[in-house]
Amino acid sequence: EVQLVESGGGLVQPGGSLRLSCAASGFTFSSYWMNWVRQAPGKGLEWVANIKQDGSEKDYVDSVKGRFTISRDNVKNSLFLQMNSLRAEDTAVYYCARGGSGFSYGKLDYWGQGKLVTVSS
Amino acid sequence: DIQMTQSPSSLSASLGDRVNITCRASQSISSYLNWYQQKPGKAPKLLIYAASSLQGGVPSRFSGGGSGTDFSLTISSLQPEDFATYYCQQTYNTPLTFGGGTKVAIK
């Protein structure tokens, strides 16, 4: 059974940093693109970042470029999102989501339960 | 960035109704379009990928269509478990973008 379990959320002050982790199991982690998607309270879905199977390609939504870094550890089957210079508008539930294995990188077929990140003083 | 516009933003329907949700892309995206269902407090669930392919385990009352800029999600006979918010998503290029969502409520 495919499982994605996020950890590391919480309350942080504006300008602070936080690292999210996503532990994957039940599939060959190194064969799939991985993504982070967020959802602000009461709002819609926003794609944040993705990373290729071997970590050689990464992409971000403009609003987080230069502040967030996506990475992965294919030995530990884990995905990470390092978030720096956090702003109030980054407050959201952050989901880890599995992408496809080829050109279907954007097909998000499994999602974690989500982790709330609150940026507030 | 490709903008995705869903309509309506909300609708009320009765059990057994046929429901249609539309999604329009700001430029042609071929068939690079997925649909998700999200219930309150839960993660989204993939329903349809590549515009019209049913994800495994999803009931056949869900169907998708369209290509280019105009797409649709149809629920042929609304069931109690279908009351949720539905999102379209383009995967033609990054940034991947979602529509604003359509909330399906009970009439």
Tab-separated table of C-alpha atoms in Angstrom:
chain	number	residue	atom	x	y	z
A	1	GLU	CA	0.000	0.000	0.000
A	2	VAL	CA	1.338	3.392	-1.007
A	3	GLN	CA	1.764	5.713	1.981
A	4	LEU	CA	3.025	9.269	2.246
A	5	VAL	CA	3.389	10.695	5.754
A	6	GLU	CA	4.356	14.325	6.301
A	7	SER	CA	6.008	15.695	9.413
A	8	GLY	CA	7.612	18.907	10.592
A	9	GLY	CA	4.828	21.451	10.403
A	10	GLY	CA	3.906	23.924	13.109
A	11	LEU	CA	3.935	27.559	14.127
A	12	VAL	CA	6.785	29.810	13.023
A	13	GLN	CA	7.343	33.552	13.145
A	14	PRO	CA	7.544	35.630	9.971
A	15	GLY	CA	11.050	35.458	8.574
A	16	GLY	CA	11.649	32.097	10.213
A	17	SER	CA	12.443	28.685	8.770
A	18	LEU	CA	10.840	25.268	8.817
A	19	ARG	CA	11.607	21.927	7.211
A	20	LEU	CA	8.896	19.551	6.101
A	21	SER	CA	9.556	15.865	5.574
A	22	CYS	CA	7.546	13.223	3.777
A	23	ALA	CA	8.228	9.538	4.406
A	24	ALA	CA	7.236	7.321	1.502
A	25	SER	CA	6.517	3.609	1.527
A	26	GLY	CA	4.779	0.951	-0.534
A	27	PHE	CA	6.354	1.864	-3.879
A	28	THR	CA	9.754	2.339	-5.522
A	29	PHE	CA	10.335	5.920	-4.398
A	30	SER	CA	13.283	6.512	-6.724
A	31	SER	CA	11.105	5.861	-9.793
A	32	TYR	CA	8.703	8.775	-9.366
A	33	TRP	CA	8.610	12.539	-9.543
A	34	MET	CA	7.554	14.006	-6.190
A	35	ASN	CA	5.667	17.205	-5.438
A	36	TRP	CA	4.607	19.588	-2.709
A	37	VAL	CA	1.161	21.172	-2.977
A	38	ARG	CA	-0.312	23.616	-0.461
A	39	GLN	CA	-3.746	24.845	0.493
A	40	ALA	CA	-4.280	28.043	2.455
A	41	PRO	CA	-7.164	27.934	4.950
A	42	GLY	CA	-10.463	27.954	3.081
A	43	LYS	CA	-8.724	28.329	-0.287
A	44	GLY	CA	-7.899	26.197	-3.302
A	45	LEU	CA	-4.912	24.082	-4.189
A	46	GLU	CA	-1.558	25.577	-5.171
A	47	TRP	CA	1.339	23.552	-6.544
A	48	VAL	CA	4.582	24.540	-4.801
A	49	ALA	CA	7.451	22.476	-6.187
A	50	ASN	CA	8.494	19.216	-7.790
A	51	ILE	CA	11.653	17.149	-8.117
A	52	LYS	CA	12.703	14.538	-10.645
A	53	GLN	CA	13.429	10.943	-9.715
A	54	ASP	CA	17.185	11.450	-9.344
A	55	GLY	CA	16.941	15.006	-8.021
A	56	SER	CA	18.527	16.449	-11.167
A	57	GLU	CA	15.558	18.680	-11.986
A	58	LYS	CA	13.571	20.868	-9.619
A	59	ASP	CA	10.946	23.497	-10.255
A	60	TYR	CA	9.025	25.954	-8.090
A	61	VAL	CA	6.078	28.302	-8.215
A	62	ASP	CA	7.344	31.871	-8.534
A	63	SER	CA	6.108	32.923	-5.094
A	64	VAL	CA	8.532	30.558	-3.310
A	65	LYS	CA	11.562	30.700	-5.625
A	66	GLY	CA	14.689	31.642	-3.705
A	67	ARG	CA	13.027	30.875	-0.357
A	68	PHE	CA	11.994	27.195	-0.563
A	69	THR	CA	14.161	24.224	-1.536
A	70	ILE	CA	12.846	20.797	-2.439
A	71	SER	CA	15.107	17.775	-2.028
A	72	ARG	CA	14.903	14.025	-1.702
A	73	ASP	CA	16.807	11.082	-0.239
A	74	ASN	CA	16.206	7.992	-2.348
A	75	VAL	CA	18.004	5.777	0.171
A	76	LYS	CA	15.719	6.833	3.002
A	77	ASN	CA	12.640	7.148	0.724
A	78	SER	CA	12.059	10.683	1.898
A	79	LEU	CA	11.062	14.009	0.394
A	80	PHE	CA	11.846	17.351	1.995
A	81	LEU	CA	10.841	20.993	1.722
A	82	GLN	CA	13.134	23.530	3.352
A	83	MET	CA	11.199	26.759	3.834
A	84	ASN	CA	13.109	29.946	4.655
A	85	SER	CA	12.083	33.594	4.989
A	86	LEU	CA	8.540	32.496	5.711
A	87	ARG	CA	5.691	34.944	5.249
A	88	ALA	CA	2.132	35.058	6.543
A	89	GLU	CA	0.911	34.134	3.058
A	90	ASP	CA	2.795	30.824	3.302
A	91	THR	CA	0.322	29.693	5.972
A	92	ALA	CA	-1.292	26.549	4.573
A	93	VAL	CA	-1.661	22.828	4.783
A	94	TYR	CA	1.251	21.345	2.845
A	95	TYR	CA	0.735	18.053	1.027
A	96	CYS	CA	3.350	15.693	-0.298
A	97	ALA	CA	2.124	14.092	-3.536
A	98	ARG	CA	3.521	11.439	-5.856
A	99	GLY	CA	3.819	12.361	-9.507
A	100	GLY	CA	4.152	10.107	-12.509
A	101	SER	CA	7.230	8.217	-13.605
A	102	GLY	CA	7.680	9.787	-17.004
A	103	PHE	CA	6.119	12.663	-18.861
A	104	SER	CA	3.097	12.270	-16.583
A	105	TYR	CA	5.054	14.006	-13.831
A	106	GLY	CA	2.056	16.139	-12.960
A	107	LYS	CA	-0.388	13.299	-12.412
A	108	LEU	CA	-0.657	13.376	-8.616
A	109	ASP	CA	-2.023	9.947	-7.809
A	110	TYR	CA	-1.153	9.601	-4.121
A	111	TRP	CA	-1.179	12.294	-1.447
A	112	GLY	CA	-0.127	12.527	2.164
A	113	GLN	CA	-2.526	13.603	4.895
A	114	GLY	CA	-1.119	17.126	4.929
A	115	LYS	CA	0.746	19.186	7.500
A	116	LEU	CA	-0.296	22.628	8.706
A	117	VAL	CA	2.283	25.387	8.621
A	118	THR	CA	1.261	28.599	10.380
A	119	VAL	CA	3.349	31.737	9.969
A	120	SER	CA	2.409	34.245	12.618
A	121	SER	CA	3.930	36.407	15.338
B	1	ASP	CA	1.550	30.729	-16.367
B	2	ILE	CA	-1.517	28.862	-17.600
B	3	GLN	CA	-4.690	30.005	-15.872
B	4	MET	CA	-7.417	27.448	-15.187
B	5	THR	CA	-10.994	28.698	-14.786
B	6	GLN	CA	-13.696	26.427	-13.420
B	7	SER	CA	-17.420	26.965	-13.560
B	8	PRO	CA	-19.587	27.049	-11.678
B	9	SER	CA	-17.750	27.790	-8.431
B	10	SER	CA	-20.536	26.013	-6.572
B	11	LEU	CA	-23.710	24.127	-7.333
B	12	SER	CA	-26.538	22.420	-5.506
B	13	ALA	CA	-27.832	19.116	-6.751
B	14	SER	CA	-29.980	16.200	-5.642
B	15	LEU	CA	-29.141	12.541	-5.376
B	16	GLY	CA	-29.333	10.927	-8.789
B	17	ASP	CA	-28.798	14.186	-10.676
B	18	ARG	CA	-26.403	14.466	-13.588
B	19	VAL	CA	-23.746	17.045	-12.753
B	20	ASN	CA	-21.415	18.794	-15.176
B	21	ILE	CA	-18.406	20.921	-14.232
B	22	THR	CA	-16.372	22.808	-16.792
B	23	CYS	CA	-12.751	23.909	-16.816
B	24	ARG	CA	-11.162	26.308	-19.294
B	25	ALA	CA	-7.437	26.798	-19.837
B	26	SER	CA	-5.957	30.144	-20.837
B	27	GLN	CA	-4.082	28.429	-23.689
B	28	SER	CA	-4.207	25.067	-25.373
B	29	ILE	CA	-3.032	22.250	-23.116
B	30	SER	CA	-3.881	19.325	-25.415
B	31	SER	CA	-5.159	16.628	-23.041
B	32	TYR	CA	-2.865	17.437	-20.125
B	33	LEU	CA	-5.719	17.841	-17.691
B	34	ASN	CA	-6.537	16.044	-14.458
B	35	TRP	CA	-9.515	16.162	-12.102
B	36	TYR	CA	-9.420	15.763	-8.315
B	37	GLN	CA	-12.049	15.382	-5.624
B	38	GLN	CA	-11.495	16.795	-2.148
B	39	LYS	CA	-13.634	16.308	0.931
B	40	PRO	CA	-13.356	18.582	3.993
B	41	GLY	CA	-10.233	17.929	6.037
B	42	LYS	CA	-8.944	15.347	3.583
B	43	ALA	CA	-6.294	15.234	0.890
B	44	PRO	CA	-7.365	15.492	-2.744
B	45	LYS	CA	-8.040	12.289	-4.644
B	46	LEU	CA	-7.237	11.812	-8.330
B	47	LEU	CA	-10.347	10.956	-10.355
B	48	ILE	CA	-9.505	11.530	-14.018
B	49	TYR	CA	-6.155	11.952	-15.767
B	50	ALA	CA	-5.233	12.869	-19.334
B	51	ALA	CA	-8.638	14.530	-19.663
B	52	SER	CA	-10.668	11.338	-19.985
B	53	SER	CA	-8.899	8.378	-18.370
B	54	LEU	CA	-10.503	7.045	-15.212
B	55	GLN	CA	-8.086	6.495	-12.341
B	56	GLY	CA	-8.155	2.969	-10.923
B	57	GLY	CA	-10.821	2.395	-8.278
B	58	VAL	CA	-12.882	5.440	-9.272
B	59	PRO	CA	-16.566	4.683	-9.996
B	60	SER	CA	-17.614	4.714	-13.642
B	61	ARG	CA	-20.246	7.390	-12.985
B	62	PHE	CA	-17.338	9.848	-13.220
B	63	SER	CA	-16.203	10.783	-16.711
B	64	GLY	CA	-14.064	13.468	-18.264
B	65	GLY	CA	-13.871	15.000	-21.697
B	66	GLY	CA	-12.418	17.760	-23.801
B	67	SER	CA	-9.114	18.814	-25.257
B	68	GLY	CA	-7.321	22.017	-26.133
B	69	THR	CA	-8.791	24.657	-23.850
B	70	ASP	CA	-12.207	23.329	-22.819
B	71	PHE	CA	-12.786	20.380	-20.520
B	72	SER	CA	-15.584	18.848	-18.514
B	73	LEU	CA	-16.136	16.519	-15.583
B	74	THR	CA	-19.474	14.711	-15.483
B	75	ILE	CA	-21.029	12.749	-12.662
B	76	SER	CA	-23.797	10.721	-14.278
B	77	SER	CA	-25.852	10.036	-11.153
B	78	LEU	CA	-24.885	11.909	-8.000
B	79	GLN	CA	-24.323	9.733	-4.940
B	80	PRO	CA	-24.094	10.796	-1.261
B	81	GLU	CA	-20.320	10.320	-1.227
B	82	ASP	CA	-19.883	12.681	-4.200
B	83	PHE	CA	-20.634	15.846	-2.252
B	84	ALA	CA	-17.214	17.461	-2.256
B	85	THR	CA	-15.090	20.077	-3.992
B	86	TYR	CA	-13.668	19.283	-7.424
B	87	TYR	CA	-10.520	20.749	-8.946
B	88	CYS	CA	-9.072	20.622	-12.429
B	89	GLN	CA	-5.294	20.787	-12.929
B	90	GLN	CA	-3.176	21.342	-16.020
B	91	THR	CA	0.054	19.401	-16.430
B	92	TYR	CA	1.067	20.863	-19.806
B	93	ASN	CA	3.894	22.792	-18.198
B	94	THR	CA	5.118	24.155	-14.891
B	95	PRO	CA	4.012	25.797	-12.791
B	96	LEU	CA	1.312	23.169	-12.544
B	97	THR	CA	-1.886	25.106	-11.942
B	98	PHE	CA	-5.285	24.242	-10.516
B	99	GLY	CA	-8.697	25.679	-11.143
B	100	GLY	CA	-10.413	27.516	-8.309
B	101	GLY	CA	-12.630	24.564	-7.446
B	102	THR	CA	-16.302	23.665	-7.713
B	103	LYS	CA	-18.155	22.853	-4.523
B	104	VAL	CA	-20.971	20.351	-5.023
B	105	ALA	CA	-23.565	20.629	-2.257
B	106	ILE	CA	-26.810	18.935	-1.424
B	107	LYS	CA	-29.975	20.621	-2.654
